[in-house]
Amino acid sequence: MHDTSDKLDSNPSHNPCPSEPHQHYKIFKPHGSLSQFVPETRKSKPLLGELAHFPAGIMAIGRLDHDSEGLLLLTTDGMVSHRVRSKKVEKEYYVQIDGDIDAEAITRLRQGVEIGIKGEKYLTLPCKVNKLEGEPELPGNGRKARDPRHGSLSWISITISEGKNRQIRKMTAAAGFPTMRLVRVRIGNIMLDNMQPGDVIELSKITSIL
């Protein structure tokens, strides 16, 4: 699965009826669920279709891997999906990392780090990275928090405009600070806001973020 895949969900729920107007949604993908409507394996993990009754032809715009959570957009319009997945639209994440990150590591992340993509070395594009003061206000995800006695944790925000396989996790690991929790909070100007895991909100349009 992916953190921020450029890959369109290959399993839309049904074929859309061309005479019907397109519909768009934002959801809070819960930790442990898959960013798809049809299972690709026999593993029993929750699917997007279990969150609500969606229209025919609905598809996820990109993906979050099953260990990641937060904002995910759905649409019945393939052209909108293609535009949102382009490198012109920013995606912002709150990332809890193992250790107290320093200025040097933040600079490395901003400038680009080398990660592995499909067995090849890849240098990530420059991006926005900032250390957060304290823990952001996010709902719990059902996982037990690590005892502080086992090591310090810190939070950063990372804003990228590309989306490689498990990119955020690979970036923080390359900088020496493995990801402990990953929450997408913004796509373009669409925010996660105060949504809770599993929430579904219909949007009047998505094109305003392009």
XYZ file of N, CA and C in Angstrom, residues 68-151:
252
model
N -1.443 4.374 7.845
C -1.580 5.830 7.832
C -3.056 6.203 7.923
N -3.316 7.455 8.238
C -4.692 7.879 8.482
C -4.873 9.324 8.041
N -6.122 9.773 8.080
C -6.380 11.168 7.786
C -7.146 11.407 6.505
N -6.911 12.577 5.910
C -7.716 13.076 4.802
C -7.515 12.263 3.526
N -8.632 11.820 2.965
C -8.637 11.125 1.683
C -9.824 11.655 0.895
N -9.602 11.974 -0.373
C -10.672 12.475 -1.233
C -11.195 11.357 -2.116
N -12.505 11.365 -2.331
C -13.166 10.404 -3.209
C -13.928 11.171 -4.275
N -14.020 10.594 -5.458
C -14.744 11.248 -6.545
C -15.255 10.211 -7.533
N -16.258 10.599 -8.305
C -16.701 9.776 -9.427
C -16.144 10.311 -10.743
N -15.337 11.373 -10.669
C -14.802 12.046 -11.860
C -13.322 11.725 -12.029
N -12.993 10.907 -13.012
C -11.606 10.519 -13.243
C -10.710 11.685 -13.608
N -11.238 12.702 -14.301
C -10.433 13.858 -14.670
C -10.044 14.669 -13.436
N -10.963 14.824 -12.499
C -10.650 15.523 -11.254
C -9.584 14.758 -10.490
N -9.712 13.444 -10.459
C -8.716 12.622 -9.771
C -7.332 12.841 -10.361
N -7.246 12.886 -11.681
C -5.957 13.085 -12.346
C -5.357 14.439 -11.978
N -6.178 15.485 -11.939
C -5.672 16.819 -11.619
C -5.176 16.897 -10.178
N -5.933 16.330 -9.243
C -5.545 16.393 -7.835
C -4.253 15.624 -7.591
N -4.044 14.538 -8.331
C -2.842 13.734 -8.136
C -1.615 14.335 -8.818
N -1.795 15.452 -9.503
C -0.662 16.093 -10.158
C 0.251 16.734 -9.123
N 1.441 17.109 -9.555
C 2.425 17.697 -8.644
C 2.111 19.154 -8.294
N 1.029 19.682 -8.822
C 0.675 21.066 -8.530
C -0.104 21.203 -7.226
N -0.654 20.113 -6.723
C -1.499 20.164 -5.531
C -0.713 19.687 -4.314
N -0.612 20.544 -3.297
C 0.134 20.200 -2.087
C -0.649 19.229 -1.209
N 0.105 18.338 -0.551
C -0.457 17.450 0.457
C 0.343 17.634 1.740
N -0.352 17.947 2.839
C 0.325 18.206 4.110
C 0.031 17.088 5.106
N 1.084 16.711 5.838
C 0.993 15.613 6.802
C 1.535 16.047 8.153
N 0.898 15.567 9.224
C 1.476 15.643 10.557
C 2.112 14.290 10.830
N 3.381 14.326 11.218
C 4.153 13.093 11.354
C 4.775 13.014 12.738
N 4.433 11.980 13.474
C 5.094 11.712 14.754
C 6.305 10.835 14.467
N 7.463 11.253 14.965
C 8.693 10.534 14.663
C 9.389 10.074 15.941
N 10.216 9.070 15.775
C 10.971 8.489 16.883
C 12.211 9.336 17.126
N 12.230 10.057 18.255
C 13.362 10.906 18.584
C 13.006 12.380 18.527
N 13.889 13.202 19.054
C 13.712 14.659 19.048
C 14.472 15.218 17.853
N 13.764 15.503 16.781
C 14.407 15.892 15.531
C 15.142 17.218 15.686
N 16.289 17.325 15.020
C 17.106 18.535 15.116
C 17.032 19.336 13.821
N 17.615 20.533 13.856
C 17.557 21.442 12.714
C 18.257 20.865 11.491
N 19.334 20.124 11.709
C 20.068 19.541 10.583
C 19.200 18.550 9.817
N 18.475 17.704 10.543
C 17.611 16.722 9.888
C 16.465 17.404 9.152
N 15.921 18.464 9.731
C 14.844 19.202 9.070
C 15.344 19.821 7.768
N 16.548 20.366 7.787
C 17.128 20.937 6.571
C 17.308 19.872 5.499
N 17.776 18.700 5.895
C 17.936 17.595 4.936
C 16.605 17.237 4.294
N 15.567 17.128 5.106
C 14.252 16.785 4.573
C 13.753 17.861 3.622
N 13.976 19.126 3.974
C 13.531 20.227 3.117
C 14.225 20.202 1.761
N 15.505 19.904 1.762
C 16.290 19.946 0.529
C 16.084 18.710 -0.336
N 15.673 17.603 0.275
C 15.487 16.351 -0.448
C 16.423 15.282 0.065
N 15.900 14.089 0.250
C 16.703 12.964 0.722
C 16.576 11.815 -0.269
N 17.544 10.936 -0.235
C 17.549 9.797 -1.145
C 16.770 8.642 -0.528
N 15.787 8.137 -1.277
C 14.995 7.000 -0.830
C 14.976 5.950 -1.936
N 14.472 4.788 -1.637
C 14.370 3.729 -2.629
C 12.959 3.628 -3.183
N 12.836 3.604 -4.503
C 11.551 3.449 -5.173
C 11.687 2.345 -6.217
N 10.994 1.241 -6.005
C 11.019 0.108 -6.937
C 12.444 -0.342 -7.230
N 13.262 -0.385 -6.179
C 14.626 -0.865 -6.319
C 15.609 0.148 -6.859
N 15.144 1.365 -7.150
C 16.011 2.416 -7.678
C 16.141 3.552 -6.660
N 17.286 4.247 -6.690
C 17.483 5.398 -5.817
C 16.720 6.599 -6.372
N 16.099 7.346 -5.469
C 15.312 8.505 -5.879
C 15.546 9.639 -4.894
N 15.832 10.841 -5.428
C 16.017 12.027 -4.598
C 14.698 12.791 -4.549
N 14.135 12.925 -3.358
C 12.849 13.606 -3.223
C 12.986 15.089 -3.559
N 11.906 15.665 -4.039
C 11.903 17.080 -4.389
C 11.931 17.940 -3.126
N 12.446 19.164 -3.218
C 12.390 20.073 -2.065
C 10.955 20.218 -1.562
N 10.807 20.310 -0.255
C 9.468 20.368 0.330
C 9.480 21.238 1.581
N 8.313 21.455 2.149
C 8.179 22.252 3.367
C 8.171 21.325 4.584
N 9.032 21.612 5.549
C 9.106 20.812 6.776
C 9.261 21.753 7.962
N 8.458 21.565 8.979
C 8.551 22.372 10.192
C 8.317 21.495 11.414
N 9.051 21.790 12.475
C 8.837 21.077 13.731
C 7.648 21.695 14.445
N 6.739 20.853 14.935
C 5.570 21.327 15.659
C 5.897 21.467 17.136
N 5.350 22.498 17.739
C 5.536 22.706 19.170
C 4.500 21.879 19.922
N 4.920 20.762 20.443
C 4.001 19.888 21.157
C 3.210 19.004 20.211
N 2.283 18.262 20.770
C 1.479 17.313 20.000
C 0.263 18.005 19.407
N 0.009 17.835 18.105
C -1.162 18.466 17.496
C -2.451 17.840 18.016
N -3.545 18.584 17.884
C -4.841 18.082 18.338
C -5.403 17.127 17.289
N -5.232 15.845 17.551
C -5.715 14.806 16.657
C -6.479 13.771 17.473
N -7.500 13.153 16.883
C -8.208 12.098 17.612
C -7.323 10.869 17.772
N -7.611 10.072 18.775
C -6.862 8.837 18.958
C -7.126 7.865 17.822
N -6.195 6.942 17.633
C -6.364 5.965 16.557
C -6.461 4.531 17.074
N -6.671 4.379 18.373
C -6.833 3.044 18.933
C -5.544 2.342 19.285
N -4.430 2.981 18.986
C -3.129 2.382 19.303
C -2.613 2.956 20.618
N -2.005 2.115 21.408
C -1.467 2.544 22.689
C -0.231 3.409 22.469
N -0.214 4.570 23.116
C 0.929 5.472 22.982
C 2.159 4.867 23.645
N 3.313 5.139 23.071
C 4.546 4.596 23.631
C 4.902 5.299 24.932
N 5.395 4.539 25.881
C 5.836 5.091 27.159
C 7.023 6.016 26.912
N 6.951 7.286 27.369
C 8.054 8.232 27.158
C 9.391 7.727 27.692
N 9.353 6.814 28.644
C 10.594 6.274 29.187
C 11.355 5.448 28.157
N 10.674 5.057 27.089
C 11.311 4.261 26.044
C 11.941 5.126 24.954
N 11.948 6.426 25.155
C 12.559 7.328 24.183
C 11.642 8.480 23.832
